[in-house]
Amino acid sequence: MFKKLFGEHGAKNVVTLFHKPSSQPSTRVFTILKQAHATAVSHSTEDQASSHTAQEKAERHEFELDVTEEAPTSDQLKNILEYLGGPTAGAAGKIIKGARDESDALRRLNDDGESFVRPVVVDWNQGKAVAGENESEILNLLRSIPKETKKA
C-alpha cells in the first residue's frame, strides 16, 4: 500500500479531501473534486484512435479521490502544515481553530477533532495542500499532478 501511495511507477496520485458535509464550502470543494476526477477518468478511457487535440488542453491528470470526514492524524496534520508553508506561514491557525503554532495545533487536534477546519485538500504524493474553498488553488493543485506514466 505504501508503494502505491508514494509514487510507485504507474500509480495514480492520491488526493484527500478532509470534508464536512454540513459545511457549504466543503460541499462546494467536494463537487469541484468530483467533477475534476470524472473529467480525468473520462479522458483516460477515450478510444486511443480518436482525436485528442481538443481534450489535451482541458486534460486533468488522473488521481485517486479519497474523501474523509475524520480529522487528520497527528502525523498527517504535521505533513499538512508543512505542505501549507510550515510554521512561519501561519498555517496552524488556518486549519486548527485558535492554534498559534504546530505544537498548539497538535494539542488542540488531540483535545477536540472538531477544531480542525474543513475543507482541506491534500495531494500526498506532491506534498501540496489547499485549505479552504479557493477553486483556482484547488484546480492548480490538480493540474500540477504529474501525468501518469504507464509501463510499456
mmCIF file of C-alpha atoms in Angstrom:
data_model
loop_
_atom_site.group_PDB
_atom_site.id
_atom_site.type_symbol
_atom_site.label_atom_id
_atom_site.label_comp_id
_atom_site.label_asym_id
_atom_site.label_seq_id
_atom_site.Cartn_x
_atom_site.Cartn_y
_atom_site.Cartn_z
ATOM 1 C CA MET A 1 0.000 0.000 0.000
ATOM 2 C CA PHE A 2 2.777 2.492 0.836
ATOM 3 C CA LYS A 3 4.329 1.971 -2.591
ATOM 4 C CA LYS A 4 1.038 2.828 -4.260
ATOM 5 C CA LEU A 5 0.599 5.960 -2.173
ATOM 6 C CA PHE A 6 4.134 7.218 -2.569
ATOM 7 C CA GLY A 7 4.940 7.189 -6.245
ATOM 8 C CA GLU A 8 5.126 3.613 -7.493
ATOM 9 C CA HIS A 9 5.671 3.646 -11.243
ATOM 10 C CA GLY A 10 2.254 3.839 -12.928
ATOM 11 C CA ALA A 11 0.341 4.551 -9.707
ATOM 12 C CA LYS A 12 -2.119 7.418 -9.500
ATOM 13 C CA ASN A 13 -1.693 10.283 -7.083
ATOM 14 C CA VAL A 14 -3.936 10.176 -4.021
ATOM 15 C CA VAL A 15 -5.798 13.402 -3.293
ATOM 16 C CA THR A 16 -7.611 13.519 0.047
ATOM 17 C CA LEU A 17 -10.468 15.842 0.909
ATOM 18 C CA PHE A 18 -10.990 16.376 4.610
ATOM 19 C CA HIS A 19 -14.728 17.024 4.312
ATOM 20 C CA LYS A 20 -17.635 18.190 6.448
ATOM 21 C CA PRO A 21 -20.937 17.567 4.605
ATOM 22 C CA SER A 22 -22.815 20.187 6.658
ATOM 23 C CA SER A 23 -20.363 22.901 5.515
ATOM 24 C CA GLN A 24 -21.287 24.678 2.260
ATOM 25 C CA PRO A 25 -17.634 25.469 1.406
ATOM 26 C CA SER A 26 -16.711 21.822 1.962
ATOM 27 C CA THR A 27 -19.607 20.654 -0.204
ATOM 28 C CA ARG A 28 -18.520 23.039 -2.999
ATOM 29 C CA VAL A 29 -14.962 21.695 -2.851
ATOM 30 C CA PHE A 30 -16.283 18.124 -2.927
ATOM 31 C CA THR A 31 -18.230 18.979 -6.104
ATOM 32 C CA ILE A 32 -15.138 20.551 -7.722
ATOM 33 C CA LEU A 33 -13.060 17.452 -6.943
ATOM 34 C CA LYS A 34 -15.752 15.027 -8.157
ATOM 35 C CA GLN A 35 -16.031 16.917 -11.453
ATOM 36 C CA ALA A 36 -12.244 17.039 -11.910
ATOM 37 C CA HIS A 37 -11.968 13.340 -11.085
ATOM 38 C CA ALA A 38 -14.731 12.440 -13.550
ATOM 39 C CA THR A 39 -13.023 14.530 -16.247
ATOM 40 C CA ALA A 40 -9.670 12.838 -15.614
ATOM 41 C CA VAL A 41 -11.186 9.361 -15.682
ATOM 42 C CA SER A 42 -13.194 10.041 -18.854
ATOM 43 C CA HIS A 43 -10.099 11.310 -20.686
ATOM 44 C CA SER A 44 -8.104 8.262 -19.696
ATOM 45 C CA THR A 45 -10.688 5.898 -21.161
ATOM 46 C CA GLU A 46 -11.141 7.573 -24.548
ATOM 47 C CA ASP A 47 -10.573 5.421 -27.628
ATOM 48 C CA GLN A 48 -6.880 5.677 -28.454
ATOM 49 C CA ALA A 49 -7.674 6.008 -32.165
ATOM 50 C CA SER A 50 -9.838 9.112 -31.697
ATOM 51 C CA SER A 51 -8.528 12.643 -31.908
ATOM 52 C CA HIS A 52 -7.484 14.086 -28.564
ATOM 53 C CA THR A 53 -6.384 17.553 -29.689
ATOM 54 C CA ALA A 54 -9.273 19.422 -28.023
ATOM 55 C CA GLN A 55 -9.164 17.196 -24.967
ATOM 56 C CA GLU A 56 -5.459 17.658 -24.346
ATOM 57 C CA LYS A 57 -5.926 21.322 -23.450
ATOM 58 C CA ALA A 58 -8.521 20.532 -20.766
ATOM 59 C CA GLU A 59 -6.895 17.312 -19.622
ATOM 60 C CA ARG A 60 -6.564 16.653 -15.922
ATOM 61 C CA HIS A 61 -4.129 14.033 -14.818
ATOM 62 C CA GLU A 62 -5.691 11.043 -13.172
ATOM 63 C CA PHE A 63 -5.825 10.798 -9.396
ATOM 64 C CA GLU A 64 -7.496 8.715 -6.718
ATOM 65 C CA LEU A 65 -10.007 10.766 -4.747
ATOM 66 C CA ASP A 66 -10.143 9.933 -1.044
ATOM 67 C CA VAL A 67 -12.871 11.710 0.930
ATOM 68 C CA THR A 68 -12.920 11.520 4.711
ATOM 69 C CA GLU A 69 -14.987 13.189 7.390
ATOM 70 C CA GLU A 70 -12.400 12.253 10.028
ATOM 71 C CA ALA A 71 -9.850 14.743 11.308
ATOM 72 C CA PRO A 72 -6.266 14.009 10.268
ATOM 73 C CA THR A 73 -3.935 12.009 12.457
ATOM 74 C CA SER A 74 -1.126 13.867 14.221
ATOM 75 C CA ASP A 75 1.357 12.753 11.547
ATOM 76 C CA GLN A 76 -0.997 13.824 8.756
ATOM 77 C CA LEU A 77 -1.506 17.200 10.442
ATOM 78 C CA LYS A 78 2.272 17.752 10.652
ATOM 79 C CA ASN A 79 2.561 16.995 6.918
ATOM 80 C CA ILE A 80 -0.382 19.237 6.019
ATOM 81 C CA LEU A 81 1.106 22.140 7.980
ATOM 82 C CA GLU A 82 4.406 21.643 6.158
ATOM 83 C CA TYR A 83 2.606 21.488 2.782
ATOM 84 C CA LEU A 84 0.853 24.777 3.603
ATOM 85 C CA GLY A 85 4.171 26.524 4.090
ATOM 86 C CA GLY A 86 5.402 25.468 7.504
ATOM 87 C CA PRO A 87 5.262 27.195 10.873
ATOM 88 C CA THR A 88 6.160 30.677 9.609
ATOM 89 C CA ALA A 89 3.230 30.740 7.163
ATOM 90 C CA GLY A 90 0.574 30.795 9.907
ATOM 91 C CA ALA A 91 -0.877 27.553 8.567
ATOM 92 C CA ALA A 92 -1.741 26.217 12.033
ATOM 93 C CA GLY A 93 -4.355 28.924 12.609
ATOM 94 C CA LYS A 94 -5.859 28.367 9.158
ATOM 95 C CA ILE A 95 -6.735 24.729 9.775
ATOM 96 C CA ILE A 96 -6.989 24.414 13.575
ATOM 97 C CA LYS A 97 -9.275 26.953 15.264
ATOM 98 C CA GLY A 98 -7.261 29.232 17.524
ATOM 99 C CA ALA A 99 -3.913 27.457 17.025
ATOM 100 C CA ARG A 100 -0.791 29.614 17.351
ATOM 101 C CA ASP A 101 1.777 27.120 16.073
ATOM 102 C CA GLU A 102 2.307 23.450 15.239
ATOM 103 C CA SER A 103 2.519 22.215 18.833
ATOM 104 C CA ASP A 104 -0.617 24.170 19.777
ATOM 105 C CA ALA A 105 -2.376 22.774 16.690
ATOM 106 C CA LEU A 106 -1.435 19.203 17.628
ATOM 107 C CA ARG A 107 -2.650 19.724 21.206
ATOM 108 C CA ARG A 108 -5.956 21.213 20.043
ATOM 109 C CA LEU A 109 -6.447 18.412 17.500
ATOM 110 C CA ASN A 110 -5.881 15.775 20.175
ATOM 111 C CA ASP A 111 -8.227 17.574 22.602
ATOM 112 C CA ASP A 112 -11.014 18.082 20.077
ATOM 113 C CA GLY A 113 -11.085 16.777 16.487
ATOM 114 C CA GLU A 114 -13.808 19.350 15.743
ATOM 115 C CA SER A 115 -11.231 22.145 15.956
ATOM 116 C CA PHE A 116 -9.950 21.024 12.540
ATOM 117 C CA VAL A 117 -11.327 23.426 9.911
ATOM 118 C CA ARG A 118 -12.571 21.780 6.739
ATOM 119 C CA PRO A 119 -12.301 21.667 3.748
ATOM 120 C CA VAL A 120 -8.660 20.820 3.276
ATOM 121 C CA VAL A 121 -7.437 19.195 0.045
ATOM 122 C CA VAL A 122 -4.142 17.292 0.205
ATOM 123 C CA ASP A 123 -2.034 15.772 -2.565
ATOM 124 C CA TRP A 124 0.169 13.449 -0.529
ATOM 125 C CA ASN A 125 2.407 12.452 -3.459
ATOM 126 C CA GLN A 126 3.365 16.012 -4.386
ATOM 127 C CA GLY A 127 3.380 17.354 -0.838
ATOM 128 C CA LYS A 128 0.813 20.086 -1.542
ATOM 129 C CA ALA A 129 -2.324 21.201 0.246
ATOM 130 C CA VAL A 130 -5.067 23.799 -0.057
ATOM 131 C CA ALA A 131 -7.019 24.980 2.985
ATOM 132 C CA GLY A 132 -10.443 26.416 2.229
ATOM 133 C CA GLU A 133 -12.505 26.655 -0.899
ATOM 134 C CA ASN A 134 -10.283 28.635 -3.278
ATOM 135 C CA GLU A 135 -11.271 26.956 -6.545
ATOM 136 C CA SER A 136 -8.325 28.283 -8.568
ATOM 137 C CA GLU A 137 -5.815 26.993 -5.975
ATOM 138 C CA ILE A 138 -7.520 23.582 -5.940
ATOM 139 C CA LEU A 139 -7.557 23.367 -9.740
ATOM 140 C CA ASN A 140 -3.897 24.442 -9.883
ATOM 141 C CA LEU A 141 -3.051 21.662 -7.425
ATOM 142 C CA LEU A 142 -4.862 19.131 -9.643
ATOM 143 C CA ARG A 143 -3.235 20.457 -12.830
ATOM 144 C CA SER A 144 0.195 20.020 -11.272
ATOM 145 C CA ILE A 145 -0.313 16.279 -10.784
ATOM 146 C CA PRO A 146 2.252 14.548 -12.989
ATOM 147 C CA LYS A 147 0.859 12.721 -15.960
ATOM 148 C CA GLU A 148 0.603 9.009 -15.244
ATOM 149 C CA THR A 149 3.319 7.001 -16.941
ATOM 150 C CA LYS A 150 2.311 3.548 -17.976
ATOM 151 C CA LYS A 151 4.665 0.602 -18.195
ATOM 152 C CA ALA A 152 5.492 -0.437 -21.745
#
